Amino acid sequence: MDRSDYQALDTGAVLAELGDLASAFSLVHLAECDSTNTRLLTDLPPDDGRVHVVAADVQTSGRGRRGRVWQSWPGASLTFSALWRFAPGSPVPAGLSLVAGLAVARTLEELGVEGVQLKWPNDVLVHGCKLAGILVELTPGRGRTPAAVVGIGINLQLPPDASVAYPTGVTDLATALGRAPDASRLLGLLLVQLHRLFDVYSAAGFAALRGAWQQRNAFADLPVSILGEVETLAGTCAGVDDDGALLLRTADGLRRVLSGEVSLRLA
Ligand code: BTN
């Protein structure tokens, strides 16, 4: 694909991919915005029963976890956010970002990508390199149950001279598939998977999806360090528990690590 004539998102094609689920979504496509997460958080759409999605061809202030920046080049990545409002009493915060990662992984597998793995809490790797990132931010929702803005960035075709810092490197779908995928189809497939898995999650919690997540755990049984704000923990990755917390086998026994401002590294 020539980067100068990349295909912008086509909302009609996304809705066609959604089929019967199209009426469950409201989809806004912007040529440019600061950050699709920020857009949804600052201009909260009405609670009309639909999942509100904002996708942008380019973000001028794309945000990642832990204050990082999600860089943008035209046609380089699919960037979108979806506002999910859950029924009161749903188990929203803890495992949600892991479920979003699983939805991305399943979508990529559906497209034929090999070597997809998940790095806790929610980076999506292909043959060890980062292909997608997820930023979940909470906002008031229904009753006491927060709503979640689920922001996803997937590398489609990075510029050859792109410099993106990541310990094991980054990759894109053009490399993984041998061709850049159609962004509209990809977004449609992703929304279907997110819808399916969030339904399971809100009805049965992360426990129902834990096995599927662990099958793709990039660091299963490997020595890792967890870099927190105040301490670094070392141990062996023993998977995740029913709440989505990371289990670390340390010299002092099994430790639970909750997502948040921590970073996981291969030791
Ligand atoms: C990370 O890897 O640290 C998370 C990256 C999340 C990037 C996506 S792109 C769409 C949405 N809008 C943002 O500003 N961030 C998320």
Short mmCIF file of C-alpha atoms and ligand atoms in Angstrom, two decimals:
data_model
loop_
_atom_site.label_atom_id
_atom_site.label_comp_id
_atom_site.label_asym_id
_atom_site.label_seq_id
_atom_site.Cartn_x
_atom_site.Cartn_y
_atom_site.Cartn_z
CA MET A 1 0.00 0.00 0.00
CA ASP A 2 1.25 3.47 -0.81
CA ARG A 3 1.00 5.37 2.46
CA SER A 4 -0.06 8.57 0.69
CA ASP A 5 -3.31 6.98 -0.52
CA TYR A 6 -4.24 4.90 2.50
CA GLN A 7 -7.91 4.03 2.80
CA ALA A 8 -9.73 6.16 5.35
CA LEU A 9 -12.38 4.43 7.44
CA ASP A 10 -15.70 3.91 5.72
CA THR A 11 -18.47 3.93 8.35
CA GLY A 12 -20.90 2.20 5.94
CA ALA A 13 -18.46 -0.69 5.57
CA VAL A 14 -18.02 -0.91 9.36
CA LEU A 15 -21.79 -1.05 9.88
CA ALA A 16 -22.11 -3.69 7.14
CA GLU A 17 -19.52 -5.82 8.96
CA LEU A 18 -21.55 -5.43 12.17
CA GLY A 19 -24.65 -6.89 10.51
CA ASP A 20 -27.44 -7.43 13.05
CA LEU A 21 -25.36 -5.70 15.72
CA ALA A 22 -25.20 -2.40 13.81
CA SER A 23 -28.12 -0.92 15.77
CA ALA A 24 -26.26 -1.56 19.03
CA PHE A 25 -23.61 1.01 18.05
CA SER A 26 -23.32 4.71 17.24
CA LEU A 27 -20.22 5.33 15.14
CA VAL A 28 -18.54 8.71 14.59
CA HIS A 29 -15.57 8.94 12.25
CA LEU A 30 -13.23 11.95 12.48
CA ALA A 31 -10.39 12.75 10.13
CA GLU A 32 -8.48 14.15 13.10
CA CYS A 33 -8.93 14.71 16.82
CA ASP A 34 -6.76 15.08 19.92
CA SER A 35 -7.51 11.65 21.38
CA THR A 36 -10.58 9.50 20.86
CA ASN A 37 -10.54 8.61 24.59
CA THR A 38 -10.42 12.28 25.57
CA ARG A 39 -13.19 13.06 23.09
CA LEU A 40 -15.60 10.56 24.67
CA LEU A 41 -14.64 11.47 28.23
CA THR A 42 -15.07 15.22 27.76
CA ASP A 43 -18.18 15.10 25.61
CA LEU A 44 -20.09 12.20 27.13
CA PRO A 45 -22.72 10.91 24.67
CA PRO A 46 -26.30 10.33 25.89
CA ASP A 47 -27.13 7.00 27.51
CA ASP A 48 -29.42 5.83 24.70
CA GLY A 49 -28.63 2.13 25.11
CA ARG A 50 -26.04 2.12 22.32
CA VAL A 51 -22.27 1.75 22.52
CA HIS A 52 -20.80 5.04 21.31
CA VAL A 53 -17.68 4.68 19.19
CA VAL A 54 -15.35 7.45 18.00
CA ALA A 55 -12.66 6.56 15.46
CA ALA A 56 -10.05 8.97 14.11
CA ASP A 57 -7.67 8.70 11.16
CA VAL A 58 -5.13 10.79 13.04
CA GLN A 59 -4.85 11.73 16.73
CA THR A 60 -2.82 14.79 17.64
CA SER A 61 -2.52 13.87 21.37
CA GLY A 62 -3.03 10.10 21.47
CA ARG A 63 -2.49 8.75 24.97
CA GLY A 64 -1.16 5.44 26.26
CA ARG A 65 -0.92 3.83 29.69
CA ARG A 66 1.32 5.34 32.35
CA GLY A 67 1.39 8.78 30.73
CA ARG A 68 2.86 7.51 27.47
CA VAL A 69 2.06 8.91 24.05
CA TRP A 70 0.38 6.93 21.25
CA GLN A 71 2.04 8.30 18.12
CA SER A 72 0.06 8.92 14.95
CA TRP A 73 0.83 8.98 11.26
CA PRO A 74 -1.84 8.96 8.50
CA GLY A 75 -2.83 5.36 7.79
CA ALA A 76 -0.38 3.96 10.35
CA SER A 77 -2.88 2.68 12.88
CA LEU A 78 -6.54 2.08 13.58
CA THR A 79 -7.38 4.29 16.56
CA PHE A 80 -10.78 4.29 18.19
CA SER A 81 -12.56 4.37 21.54
CA ALA A 82 -15.86 2.88 22.64
CA LEU A 83 -17.94 3.97 25.60
CA TRP A 84 -19.37 0.91 27.30
CA ARG A 85 -22.11 1.37 29.87
CA PHE A 86 -22.72 -1.72 31.94
CA ALA A 87 -25.80 -2.74 33.90
CA PRO A 88 -25.64 -1.73 37.57
CA GLY A 89 -23.81 -4.41 39.57
CA SER A 90 -21.62 -5.59 36.67
CA PRO A 91 -18.00 -6.41 37.58
CA VAL A 92 -16.60 -3.47 35.64
CA PRO A 93 -13.14 -2.23 36.55
CA ALA A 94 -10.82 -5.10 37.38
CA GLY A 95 -10.69 -7.49 34.44
CA LEU A 96 -12.14 -5.25 31.75
CA SER A 97 -8.90 -4.25 30.07
CA LEU A 98 -7.80 -7.90 29.92
CA VAL A 99 -11.08 -8.76 28.21
CA ALA A 100 -10.49 -5.97 25.68
CA GLY A 101 -7.04 -7.46 24.98
CA LEU A 102 -8.60 -10.87 24.47
CA ALA A 103 -11.12 -9.40 22.01
CA VAL A 104 -8.26 -7.86 20.00
CA ALA A 105 -6.32 -11.14 20.07
CA ARG A 106 -9.31 -13.14 18.84
CA THR A 107 -9.98 -10.65 16.05
CA LEU A 108 -6.39 -10.84 14.86
CA GLU A 109 -6.54 -14.64 14.92
CA GLU A 110 -9.75 -14.50 12.91
CA LEU A 111 -7.84 -12.50 10.28
CA GLY A 112 -5.14 -15.19 10.16
CA VAL A 113 -2.45 -13.49 12.24
CA GLU A 114 -0.14 -16.07 13.83
CA GLY A 115 1.81 -15.77 17.08
CA VAL A 116 -0.68 -13.51 18.90
CA GLN A 117 -0.03 -13.24 22.63
CA LEU A 118 -1.17 -11.03 25.49
CA LYS A 119 1.14 -9.23 27.86
CA TRP A 120 -0.56 -8.44 31.15
CA PRO A 121 -2.48 -6.27 31.59
CA ASN A 122 -3.35 -5.62 27.99
CA ASP A 123 -0.64 -5.21 25.38
CA VAL A 124 -1.19 -7.35 22.32
CA LEU A 125 2.00 -8.88 20.92
CA VAL A 126 2.73 -10.72 17.70
CA HIS A 127 5.85 -12.89 17.83
CA GLY A 128 6.89 -10.87 20.90
CA CYS A 129 6.56 -7.39 19.35
CA LYS A 130 3.80 -4.95 20.29
CA LEU A 131 1.05 -4.68 17.70
CA ALA A 132 -1.76 -3.08 19.72
CA GLY A 133 -2.28 -1.11 22.92
CA ILE A 134 -5.36 -0.53 25.04
CA LEU A 135 -6.21 2.30 27.40
CA VAL A 136 -9.31 1.82 29.57
CA GLU A 137 -10.54 4.84 31.51
CA LEU A 138 -13.55 4.90 33.81
CA THR A 139 -16.25 7.54 34.00
CA PRO A 140 -19.59 7.69 35.88
CA GLY A 141 -22.06 5.21 34.44
CA ARG A 142 -25.33 3.61 35.47
CA GLY A 143 -25.99 3.68 39.21
CA ARG A 144 -22.75 3.00 41.03
CA THR A 145 -21.31 0.97 38.17
CA PRO A 146 -18.78 3.03 36.23
CA ALA A 147 -18.86 3.20 32.45
CA ALA A 148 -15.64 2.44 30.59
CA VAL A 149 -14.01 4.24 27.71
CA VAL A 150 -12.08 1.49 25.96
CA GLY A 151 -9.46 3.01 23.67
CA ILE A 152 -7.65 0.75 21.23
CA GLY A 153 -4.75 1.46 18.88
CA ILE A 154 -3.69 -1.20 16.37
CA ASN A 155 -0.66 -0.73 14.15
CA LEU A 156 -1.69 -1.18 10.51
CA GLN A 157 1.40 -0.02 8.68
CA LEU A 158 4.01 2.00 10.54
CA PRO A 159 6.25 4.37 8.57
CA PRO A 160 9.62 2.71 7.90
CA ASP A 161 11.39 5.40 9.92
CA ALA A 162 8.93 5.34 12.85
CA SER A 163 10.69 5.25 16.18
CA VAL A 164 8.43 3.71 18.82
CA ALA A 165 10.05 2.76 22.13
CA TYR A 166 9.06 -0.69 23.43
CA PRO A 167 11.38 -3.17 25.16
CA THR A 168 10.85 -5.95 22.60
CA GLY A 169 10.08 -3.77 19.57
CA VAL A 170 6.88 -3.05 17.68
CA THR A 171 5.24 -4.55 14.63
CA ASP A 172 2.25 -3.91 12.37
CA LEU A 173 -0.43 -5.86 10.52
CA ALA A 174 1.16 -5.23 7.13
CA THR A 175 4.15 -7.22 8.39
CA ALA A 176 2.09 -9.89 10.16
CA LEU A 177 -0.24 -10.53 7.20
CA GLY A 178 1.97 -9.55 4.29
CA ARG A 179 -0.54 -6.82 3.39
CA ALA A 180 -2.25 -3.93 5.17
CA PRO A 181 -5.76 -5.03 6.19
CA ASP A 182 -8.92 -3.11 5.43
CA ALA A 183 -9.35 -0.84 8.49
CA SER A 184 -13.15 -0.73 8.22
CA ARG A 185 -13.47 -4.52 8.24
CA LEU A 186 -11.01 -4.72 11.12
CA LEU A 187 -13.01 -2.21 13.18
CA GLY A 188 -16.27 -4.06 12.47
CA LEU A 189 -14.79 -7.41 13.52
CA LEU A 190 -13.30 -5.87 16.66
CA LEU A 191 -16.60 -4.32 17.74
CA VAL A 192 -18.35 -7.68 17.27
CA GLN A 193 -15.74 -9.42 19.46
CA LEU A 194 -15.83 -6.69 22.11
CA HIS A 195 -19.62 -6.88 22.23
CA ARG A 196 -19.55 -10.66 22.56
CA LEU A 197 -16.87 -10.79 25.25
CA PHE A 198 -18.16 -7.83 27.30
CA ASP A 199 -21.56 -9.55 27.39
CA VAL A 200 -19.93 -12.68 28.82
CA TYR A 201 -17.87 -10.58 31.22
CA SER A 202 -20.78 -8.58 32.60
CA ALA A 203 -22.86 -11.75 33.08
CA ALA A 204 -20.19 -14.11 34.45
CA GLY A 205 -17.12 -12.03 35.33
CA PHE A 206 -13.53 -12.50 34.23
CA ALA A 207 -13.53 -16.09 35.55
CA ALA A 208 -15.45 -17.14 32.42
CA LEU A 209 -12.68 -15.78 30.17
CA ARG A 210 -9.64 -16.46 32.31
CA GLY A 211 -8.70 -19.70 30.53
CA ALA A 212 -8.82 -18.04 27.10
CA TRP A 213 -6.63 -15.20 28.38
CA GLN A 214 -4.11 -17.56 29.93
CA GLN A 215 -3.78 -19.61 26.73
CA ARG A 216 -2.30 -16.46 25.17
CA ASN A 217 -0.23 -15.30 28.16
CA ALA A 218 3.11 -14.19 26.67
CA PHE A 219 4.97 -14.62 29.98
CA ALA A 220 3.43 -17.85 31.31
CA ASP A 221 5.92 -19.51 33.71
CA LEU A 222 8.69 -17.09 32.76
CA PRO A 223 10.80 -15.01 35.16
CA VAL A 224 9.48 -11.45 35.28
CA SER A 225 9.84 -8.20 37.19
CA ILE A 226 7.00 -5.88 38.03
CA LEU A 227 8.04 -2.26 38.12
CA GLY A 228 5.72 -0.35 40.42
CA GLU A 229 5.83 3.24 41.61
CA VAL A 230 7.37 2.30 44.96
CA GLU A 231 8.77 -1.22 44.59
CA THR A 232 9.98 -3.75 42.06
CA LEU A 233 8.84 -7.35 42.49
CA ALA A 234 10.63 -10.32 40.98
CA GLY A 235 9.22 -13.79 40.45
CA THR A 236 7.71 -16.20 37.98
CA CYS A 237 4.51 -15.37 36.13
CA ALA A 238 1.83 -17.77 37.40
CA GLY A 239 -1.02 -16.44 35.27
CA VAL A 240 -3.97 -14.34 36.36
CA ASP A 241 -6.70 -14.90 38.94
CA ASP A 242 -10.50 -14.71 38.59
CA ASP A 243 -10.35 -10.91 38.98
CA GLY A 244 -7.69 -10.42 36.32
CA ALA A 245 -4.92 -9.70 38.85
CA LEU A 246 -1.46 -11.00 37.88
CA LEU A 247 -0.18 -13.89 39.99
CA LEU A 248 3.52 -13.76 40.75
CA ARG A 249 5.35 -16.70 42.34
CA THR A 250 8.01 -15.04 44.53
CA ALA A 251 10.50 -16.23 47.15
CA ASP A 252 7.90 -15.10 49.74
CA GLY A 253 4.99 -16.97 48.18
CA LEU A 254 2.27 -16.10 45.68
CA ARG A 255 1.64 -12.36 45.26
CA ARG A 256 -1.36 -10.74 43.54
CA VAL A 257 -0.60 -7.68 41.48
CA LEU A 258 -3.46 -5.42 40.51
CA SER A 259 -3.30 -3.50 37.29
CA GLY A 260 -2.59 0.19 37.56
CA GLU A 261 0.65 2.02 37.42
CA VAL A 262 2.83 -1.05 37.06
CA SER A 263 4.88 -2.36 34.20
CA LEU A 264 5.76 -5.99 33.52
CA ARG A 265 9.16 -6.96 32.12
CA LEU A 266 10.84 -10.21 31.25
CA ALA A 267 13.59 -10.61 33.86
C1 BTN B 1 -0.78 1.74 25.52
O1 BTN B 1 -0.25 0.91 24.78
O2 BTN B 1 -0.16 2.28 26.47
C2 BTN B 1 -2.21 2.10 25.27
C3 BTN B 1 -2.38 2.78 23.95
C4 BTN B 1 -3.81 3.14 23.66
C5 BTN B 1 -3.94 3.96 22.39
C6 BTN B 1 -5.37 4.17 22.00
S1 BTN B 1 -5.49 4.88 20.39
C7 BTN B 1 -7.19 5.18 20.63
C8 BTN B 1 -7.35 5.66 22.04
N1 BTN B 1 -7.13 7.08 22.14
C9 BTN B 1 -6.06 7.38 22.87
O3 BTN B 1 -5.65 8.53 23.11
N2 BTN B 1 -5.48 6.26 23.32
C10 BTN B 1 -6.20 5.09 22.89
#
